[in-house]
Coordinates of C-alpha atoms in Angstrom, one line a residue:
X341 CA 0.0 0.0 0.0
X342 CA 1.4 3.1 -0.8
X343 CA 1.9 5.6 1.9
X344 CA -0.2 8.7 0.2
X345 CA -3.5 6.2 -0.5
X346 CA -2.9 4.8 3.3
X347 CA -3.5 8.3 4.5
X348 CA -6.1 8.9 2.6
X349 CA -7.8 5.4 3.5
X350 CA -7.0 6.0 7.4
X351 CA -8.5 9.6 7.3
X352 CA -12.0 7.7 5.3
X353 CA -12.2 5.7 8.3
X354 CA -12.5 8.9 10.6
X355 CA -15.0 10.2 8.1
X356 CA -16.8 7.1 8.4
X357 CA -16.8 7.2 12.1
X358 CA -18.7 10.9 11.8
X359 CA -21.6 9.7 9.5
X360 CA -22.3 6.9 11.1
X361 CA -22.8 9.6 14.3
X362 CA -25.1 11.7 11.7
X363 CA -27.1 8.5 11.1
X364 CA -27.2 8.2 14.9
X365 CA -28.9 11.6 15.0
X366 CA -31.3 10.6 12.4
X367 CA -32.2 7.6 14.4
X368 CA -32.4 9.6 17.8
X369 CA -34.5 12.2 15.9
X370 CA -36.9 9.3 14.9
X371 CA -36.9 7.7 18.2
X372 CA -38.2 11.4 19.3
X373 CA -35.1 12.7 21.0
X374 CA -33.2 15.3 19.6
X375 CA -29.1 15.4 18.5
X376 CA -27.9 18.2 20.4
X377 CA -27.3 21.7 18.0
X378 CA -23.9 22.0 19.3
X379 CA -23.1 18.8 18.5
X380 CA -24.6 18.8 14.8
X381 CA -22.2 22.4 14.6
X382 CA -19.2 20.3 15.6
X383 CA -20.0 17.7 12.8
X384 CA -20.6 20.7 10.2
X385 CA -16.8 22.1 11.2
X386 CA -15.2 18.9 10.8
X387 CA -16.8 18.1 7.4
X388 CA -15.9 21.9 6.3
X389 CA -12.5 21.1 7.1
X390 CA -11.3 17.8 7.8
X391 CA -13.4 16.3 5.3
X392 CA -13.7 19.0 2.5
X393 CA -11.1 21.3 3.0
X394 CA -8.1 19.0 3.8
X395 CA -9.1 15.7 2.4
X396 CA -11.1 16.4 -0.2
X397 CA -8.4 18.9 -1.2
X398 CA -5.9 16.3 -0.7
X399 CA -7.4 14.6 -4.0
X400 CA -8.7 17.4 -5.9
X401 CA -5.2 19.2 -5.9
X402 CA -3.2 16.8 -5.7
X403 CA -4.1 12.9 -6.4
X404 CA -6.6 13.6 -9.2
X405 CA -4.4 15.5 -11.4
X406 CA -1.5 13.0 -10.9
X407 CA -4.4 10.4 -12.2
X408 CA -5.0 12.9 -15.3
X409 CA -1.3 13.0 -16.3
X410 CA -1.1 9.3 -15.9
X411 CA -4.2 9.1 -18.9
X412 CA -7.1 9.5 -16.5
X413 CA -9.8 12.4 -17.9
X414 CA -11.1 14.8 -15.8
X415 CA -15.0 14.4 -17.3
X416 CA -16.1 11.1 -16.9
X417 CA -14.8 8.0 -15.9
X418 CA -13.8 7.6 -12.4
X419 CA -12.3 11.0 -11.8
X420 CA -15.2 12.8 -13.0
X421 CA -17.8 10.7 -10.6
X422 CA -15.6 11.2 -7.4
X423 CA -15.6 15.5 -8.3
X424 CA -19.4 15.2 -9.2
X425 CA -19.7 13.4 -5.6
X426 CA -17.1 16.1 -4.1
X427 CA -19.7 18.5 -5.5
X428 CA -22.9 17.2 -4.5
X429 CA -21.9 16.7 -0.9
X430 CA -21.1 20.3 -0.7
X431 CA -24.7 21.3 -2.0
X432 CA -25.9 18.9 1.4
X433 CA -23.6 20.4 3.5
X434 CA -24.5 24.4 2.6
X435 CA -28.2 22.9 3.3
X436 CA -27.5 21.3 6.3
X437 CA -25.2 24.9 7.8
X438 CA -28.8 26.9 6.5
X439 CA -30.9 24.4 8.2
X440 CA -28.7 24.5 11.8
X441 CA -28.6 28.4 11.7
X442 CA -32.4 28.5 11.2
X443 CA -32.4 26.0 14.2
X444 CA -30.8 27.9 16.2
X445 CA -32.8 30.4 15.4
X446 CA -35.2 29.0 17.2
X447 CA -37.2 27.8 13.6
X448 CA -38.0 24.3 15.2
X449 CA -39.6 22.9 12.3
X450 CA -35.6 23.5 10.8
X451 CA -35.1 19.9 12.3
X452 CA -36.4 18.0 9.2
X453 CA -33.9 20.0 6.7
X454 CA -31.1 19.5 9.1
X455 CA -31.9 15.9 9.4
X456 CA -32.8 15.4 5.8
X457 CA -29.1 17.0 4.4
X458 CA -27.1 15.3 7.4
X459 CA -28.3 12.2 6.1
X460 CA -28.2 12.8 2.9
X461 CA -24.4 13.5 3.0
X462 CA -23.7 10.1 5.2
X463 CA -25.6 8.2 2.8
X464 CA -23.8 10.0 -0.2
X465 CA -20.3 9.8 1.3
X466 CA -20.7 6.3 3.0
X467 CA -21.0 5.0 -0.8
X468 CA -18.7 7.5 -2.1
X469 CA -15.8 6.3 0.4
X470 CA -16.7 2.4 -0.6
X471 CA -15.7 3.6 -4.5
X472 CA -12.9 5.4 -3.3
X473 CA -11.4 2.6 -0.8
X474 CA -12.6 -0.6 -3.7
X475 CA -12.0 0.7 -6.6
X476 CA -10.4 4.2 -7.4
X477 CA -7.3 4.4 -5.5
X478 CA -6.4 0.7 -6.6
X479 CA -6.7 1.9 -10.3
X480 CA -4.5 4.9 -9.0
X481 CA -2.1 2.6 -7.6
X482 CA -1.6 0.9 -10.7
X483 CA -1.2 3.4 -12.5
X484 CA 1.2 6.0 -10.9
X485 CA 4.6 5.3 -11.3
X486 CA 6.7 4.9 -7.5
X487 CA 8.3 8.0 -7.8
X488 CA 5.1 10.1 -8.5
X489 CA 3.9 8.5 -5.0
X490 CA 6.8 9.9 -2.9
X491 CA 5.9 13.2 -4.0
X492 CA 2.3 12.6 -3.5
X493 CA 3.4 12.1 -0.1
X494 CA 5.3 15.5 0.7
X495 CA 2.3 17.1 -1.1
X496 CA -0.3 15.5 1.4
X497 CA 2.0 16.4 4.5
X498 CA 2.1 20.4 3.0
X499 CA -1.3 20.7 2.5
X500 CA -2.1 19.3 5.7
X501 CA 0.1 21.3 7.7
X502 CA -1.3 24.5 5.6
X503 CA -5.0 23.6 5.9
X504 CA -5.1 22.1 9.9
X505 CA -2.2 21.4 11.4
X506 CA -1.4 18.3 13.6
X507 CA -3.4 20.5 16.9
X508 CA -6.4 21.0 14.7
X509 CA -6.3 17.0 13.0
X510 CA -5.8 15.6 16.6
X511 CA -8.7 17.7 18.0
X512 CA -11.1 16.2 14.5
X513 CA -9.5 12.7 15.6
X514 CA -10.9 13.0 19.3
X515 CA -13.8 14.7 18.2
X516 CA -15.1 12.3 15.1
X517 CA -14.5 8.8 18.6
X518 CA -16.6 10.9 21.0
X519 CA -19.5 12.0 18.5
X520 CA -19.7 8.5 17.5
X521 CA -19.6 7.4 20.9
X522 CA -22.7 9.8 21.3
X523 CA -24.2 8.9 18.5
X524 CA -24.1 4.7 17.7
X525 CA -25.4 3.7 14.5
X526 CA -26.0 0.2 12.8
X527 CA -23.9 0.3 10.1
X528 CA -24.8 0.8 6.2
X529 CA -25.4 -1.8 3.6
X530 CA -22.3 -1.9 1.5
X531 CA -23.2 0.2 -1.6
X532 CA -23.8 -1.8 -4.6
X533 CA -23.9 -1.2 -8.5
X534 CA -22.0 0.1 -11.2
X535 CA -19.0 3.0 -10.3
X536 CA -20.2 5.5 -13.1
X537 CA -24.0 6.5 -13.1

């Protein structure tokens, strides 16, 4: 396993660990308890940076334009599905900030939008992670010659260091165990059918 697609595979598990707590919220929710606000903020912050910002930047700067030079195109194919996924769960997760603020707000009917996106983007990034883990980052593997890997690797380590830090990506690590914790959730079906839709 190359050290750059470890990283990126470690960090999906973290991810992972943070929808299943938003599916735990949907289920509390439909139980009739309520996932508390600050705790739905929290899961917004770490998917507007560890997820997004960090990780998702980790493969949109970095990894997917490696995998274009090495033949892969941009629109289409595998690259262009994990960017249209990229892009979709960003429209869930502006939804699911304007659903919290009008929660917050004191807008109490705001529960079923925040609810709605929150699992929406687990659902969406559950399956999206499965592609990733199964199928994309092997092709990548194959494909990329060793050298192109070792500088994939300094890459990841800059970014990161620009975009959280190891204070900030410690504080995400703690926080994505103890929401969780908070929040248990059976886990997902795996996703099935075809890579490209």
């Amino acid at each position: 396993m190359k050290a750059a697609i470890q990283e990126l595979m470690d960090e999906h598990q973290v991810i992972l660990r943070v929808c299943g707590a938003l599916r735990g919220m949907c289920l509390k929710a439909a139980q009739g308890g309520a996932p508390d606000a600050a705790d739905l903020a929290a899961a917004l912050d770490f998917i507007k940076t560890f997820v997004d910002y960090c990780h998702h930047g980790k493969e949109e700067d970095l990894l997917f334009p490696a995998m274009e030079e090495a033949g892969f195109p941009r629109d289409g194919g595998p690259v262009g599905v994990m960017l249209m996924e990229h892009a979709q769960g960003r429209e869930f997760v502006r939804a699911l900030a304007a659903a919290l603020e009008r929660l917050k707000a004191g807008e109490a009917a705001a529960i079923k939008d925040v609810l709605r996106n929150a699992s929406g983007y687990a659902e969406l990034l559950t399956a999206h992670i499965f592609k990733e883990d199964q199928i994309l980052y092997p092709m990548a593997m194959d494909a990329l010659p060793e050298a192109r890997w070792e500088v994939l690797r300094k890459e990841f380590a800059r970014v990161e260091a620009q975009r959280m830090g190891p204070e900030k990506r410690a504080a995400y690590l703690k926080l994505a165990e103890r929401l969780a914790a908070a929040y248990p959730a059976p886990a997902p079906a795996q996703p099935t059918g075809p890579f490209c839709h």
